[in-house]
Amino acid sequence: ELGKRTGTVQVLKRSGRELIENSRDDTTWVKVQLQELSNRWDTVCKMSVLKQTRLEQALKQAEEFRTAIHQLLEWLSEAEQTLRFRGALPDDAEALQSLIDVHKEFMKKVEEKRLDVNSAVGMGEAILSVGHSDCVTTIKHWITIIRARFEEVLTWAKQHQQRLEAALLE
């Protein structure tokens, strides 16, 4: 839209200069108006560039948030599947200890993912602090989902850990 108006502004400036050059009357008023036009046009162009830059940054931030959310949702689905289909616990103490060791590694990954969840929540909250009001519901929705699903995975993982430890003591 701004590009379309550039030609009009240039024609207007040229017409003003021609009027000043060809007139025998006092052209002070025309000069002042041309200067005012130039100043305001420059301001509009600078503001447009600034707005475009801010929009591009907001888009990048939104894409990073979306990517983080989708990666977390994918991992959460895998973690839920892993925890849901663990199967029966073995009676053998050695096999049980092996499962405990595997589960400890899983718990390390869960704790590592907590950092990713916190990072994604931080991204979402940063968007909420500067974003348009239309995005509030959607961003809050995704923040709530990843927090709830992460807490659910963490709870299931802790319960499984307790079952493994109890089975080892039996």
Short mmCIF file of C-alpha atoms in Angstrom, two decimals:
data_model
loop_
_atom_site.label_atom_id
_atom_site.label_comp_id
_atom_site.label_asym_id
_atom_site.label_seq_id
_atom_site.Cartn_x
_atom_site.Cartn_y
_atom_site.Cartn_z
CA GLU A 1 0.00 0.00 0.00
CA LEU A 2 2.80 2.40 0.87
CA GLY A 3 4.61 1.63 -2.38
CA LYS A 4 1.51 2.60 -4.35
CA ARG A 5 1.48 6.00 -2.64
CA THR A 6 5.15 6.76 -3.30
CA GLY A 7 4.46 7.77 -6.89
CA THR A 8 1.67 10.10 -5.80
CA VAL A 9 3.91 11.80 -3.24
CA GLN A 10 6.70 12.21 -5.81
CA VAL A 11 4.29 13.76 -8.33
CA LEU A 12 3.00 16.13 -5.66
CA LYS A 13 6.54 17.17 -4.70
CA ARG A 14 7.48 17.71 -8.34
CA SER A 15 4.35 19.81 -8.91
CA GLY A 16 5.18 21.90 -5.86
CA ARG A 17 8.75 22.49 -7.04
CA GLU A 18 7.50 23.49 -10.49
CA LEU A 19 5.02 25.88 -8.90
CA ILE A 20 7.82 27.45 -6.83
CA GLU A 21 10.14 27.74 -9.85
CA ASN A 22 7.52 29.21 -12.20
CA SER A 23 5.72 31.51 -9.81
CA ARG A 24 6.39 35.21 -9.39
CA ASP A 25 4.32 35.37 -6.21
CA ASP A 26 5.50 34.60 -2.67
CA THR A 27 5.97 30.81 -2.51
CA THR A 28 6.86 30.57 1.17
CA TRP A 29 3.58 28.84 2.01
CA VAL A 30 4.14 26.23 -0.74
CA LYS A 31 7.72 25.62 0.46
CA VAL A 32 6.49 25.09 4.02
CA GLN A 33 3.79 22.69 2.82
CA LEU A 34 6.30 20.73 0.70
CA GLN A 35 8.67 20.45 3.65
CA GLU A 36 5.80 19.30 5.87
CA LEU A 37 4.82 16.70 3.25
CA SER A 38 8.42 15.43 3.04
CA ASN A 39 8.77 15.22 6.81
CA ARG A 40 5.50 13.39 7.31
CA TRP A 41 6.14 11.02 4.41
CA ASP A 42 9.58 10.15 5.83
CA THR A 43 7.98 9.53 9.23
CA VAL A 44 5.33 7.26 7.72
CA CYS A 45 7.97 5.30 5.78
CA LYS A 46 10.15 4.84 8.88
CA MET A 47 7.16 3.76 10.95
CA SER A 48 6.15 1.31 8.24
CA VAL A 49 9.62 -0.27 8.20
CA LEU A 50 9.58 -0.50 12.00
CA LYS A 51 6.12 -2.09 11.97
CA GLN A 52 7.22 -4.61 9.31
CA THR A 53 10.27 -5.53 11.39
CA ARG A 54 8.15 -6.01 14.50
CA LEU A 55 5.66 -8.15 12.57
CA GLU A 56 8.47 -10.33 11.20
CA GLN A 57 9.89 -10.76 14.72
CA ALA A 58 6.44 -11.66 16.06
CA LEU A 59 6.00 -14.22 13.29
CA LYS A 60 9.38 -15.76 14.06
CA GLN A 61 8.53 -15.89 17.77
CA ALA A 62 5.15 -17.50 17.03
CA GLU A 63 6.77 -20.10 14.76
CA GLU A 64 9.35 -20.95 17.43
CA PHE A 65 6.54 -21.34 19.99
CA ARG A 66 4.55 -23.57 17.62
CA THR A 67 7.61 -25.72 16.90
CA ALA A 68 8.42 -26.07 20.61
CA ILE A 69 4.81 -27.03 21.41
CA HIS A 70 4.64 -29.62 18.64
CA GLN A 71 7.97 -31.17 19.64
CA LEU A 72 6.81 -31.39 23.26
CA LEU A 73 3.45 -32.86 22.27
CA GLU A 74 5.23 -35.48 20.18
CA TRP A 75 7.55 -36.40 23.05
CA LEU A 76 4.66 -36.41 25.54
CA SER A 77 2.71 -38.82 23.32
CA GLU A 78 5.70 -41.15 23.14
CA ALA A 79 6.25 -40.92 26.90
CA GLU A 80 2.56 -41.63 27.58
CA GLN A 81 2.71 -44.68 25.31
CA THR A 82 5.86 -45.90 27.02
CA LEU A 83 4.30 -45.56 30.47
CA ARG A 84 0.92 -46.95 29.47
CA PHE A 85 2.24 -50.19 27.99
CA ARG A 86 4.93 -51.24 30.46
CA GLY A 87 3.48 -54.70 30.96
CA ALA A 88 3.77 -56.99 33.96
CA LEU A 89 6.76 -56.69 36.24
CA PRO A 90 9.19 -59.62 36.21
CA ASP A 91 9.70 -61.77 39.31
CA ASP A 92 13.45 -61.99 38.73
CA ALA A 93 15.39 -59.44 40.85
CA GLU A 94 18.04 -58.97 38.17
CA ALA A 95 15.46 -58.25 35.45
CA LEU A 96 13.65 -55.95 37.86
CA GLN A 97 16.87 -54.06 38.60
CA SER A 98 17.43 -53.71 34.86
CA LEU A 99 13.94 -52.19 34.51
CA ILE A 100 14.71 -49.82 37.40
CA ASP A 101 17.91 -48.69 35.64
CA VAL A 102 16.01 -48.13 32.38
CA HIS A 103 13.35 -46.20 34.26
CA LYS A 104 15.99 -44.01 35.95
CA GLU A 105 17.22 -43.03 32.48
CA PHE A 106 13.64 -42.30 31.48
CA MET A 107 13.23 -40.10 34.57
CA LYS A 108 16.37 -38.17 33.57
CA LYS A 109 14.77 -37.49 30.18
CA VAL A 110 11.57 -36.38 31.89
CA GLU A 111 13.54 -33.90 34.00
CA GLU A 112 15.36 -32.66 30.89
CA LYS A 113 11.99 -32.15 29.20
CA ARG A 114 10.84 -30.09 32.19
CA LEU A 115 13.33 -27.45 30.99
CA ASP A 116 11.79 -27.57 27.50
CA VAL A 117 8.30 -27.23 28.98
CA ASN A 118 9.41 -24.23 31.05
CA SER A 119 11.06 -22.71 28.00
CA ALA A 120 7.92 -23.16 25.87
CA VAL A 121 5.76 -21.70 28.64
CA GLY A 122 8.16 -18.75 28.83
CA MET A 123 7.87 -18.25 25.08
CA GLY A 124 4.10 -18.34 25.32
CA GLU A 125 4.06 -15.86 28.19
CA ALA A 126 6.38 -13.54 26.26
CA ILE A 127 3.95 -13.65 23.33
CA LEU A 128 1.04 -12.97 25.69
CA SER A 129 2.80 -9.91 27.10
CA VAL A 130 3.10 -8.20 23.71
CA GLY A 131 0.71 -10.07 21.44
CA HIS A 132 -2.66 -9.11 20.11
CA SER A 133 -5.66 -9.95 22.28
CA ASP A 134 -6.85 -12.41 19.62
CA CYS A 135 -3.98 -14.76 20.47
CA VAL A 136 -4.56 -14.91 24.24
CA THR A 137 -7.01 -17.83 24.28
CA THR A 138 -4.95 -19.96 21.91
CA ILE A 139 -1.62 -19.36 23.63
CA LYS A 140 -3.08 -20.00 27.10
CA HIS A 141 -4.73 -23.17 25.76
CA TRP A 142 -1.40 -24.60 24.54
CA ILE A 143 0.41 -23.59 27.72
CA THR A 144 -2.26 -25.35 29.80
CA ILE A 145 -2.12 -28.48 27.64
CA ILE A 146 1.65 -28.95 27.78
CA ARG A 147 1.77 -28.24 31.51
CA ALA A 148 -1.06 -30.69 32.26
CA ARG A 149 0.27 -33.44 30.01
CA PHE A 150 3.78 -33.04 31.39
CA GLU A 151 2.50 -33.26 34.97
CA GLU A 152 0.50 -36.34 34.00
CA VAL A 153 3.57 -38.03 32.51
CA LEU A 154 5.60 -37.08 35.58
CA THR A 155 2.93 -38.53 37.90
CA TRP A 156 2.73 -41.77 35.91
CA ALA A 157 6.52 -42.04 35.85
CA LYS A 158 6.75 -41.59 39.62
CA GLN A 159 4.00 -44.17 40.18
CA HIS A 160 5.83 -46.64 37.94
CA GLN A 161 9.06 -45.96 39.84
CA GLN A 162 7.28 -46.70 43.13
CA ARG A 163 5.87 -49.96 41.72
CA LEU A 164 9.34 -51.00 40.55
CA GLU A 165 10.92 -50.20 43.92
CA ALA A 166 8.12 -51.98 45.81
CA ALA A 167 8.47 -55.06 43.59
CA LEU A 168 12.21 -55.14 44.24
CA LEU A 169 11.62 -55.14 48.01
CA GLU A 170 9.19 -58.07 47.82
#
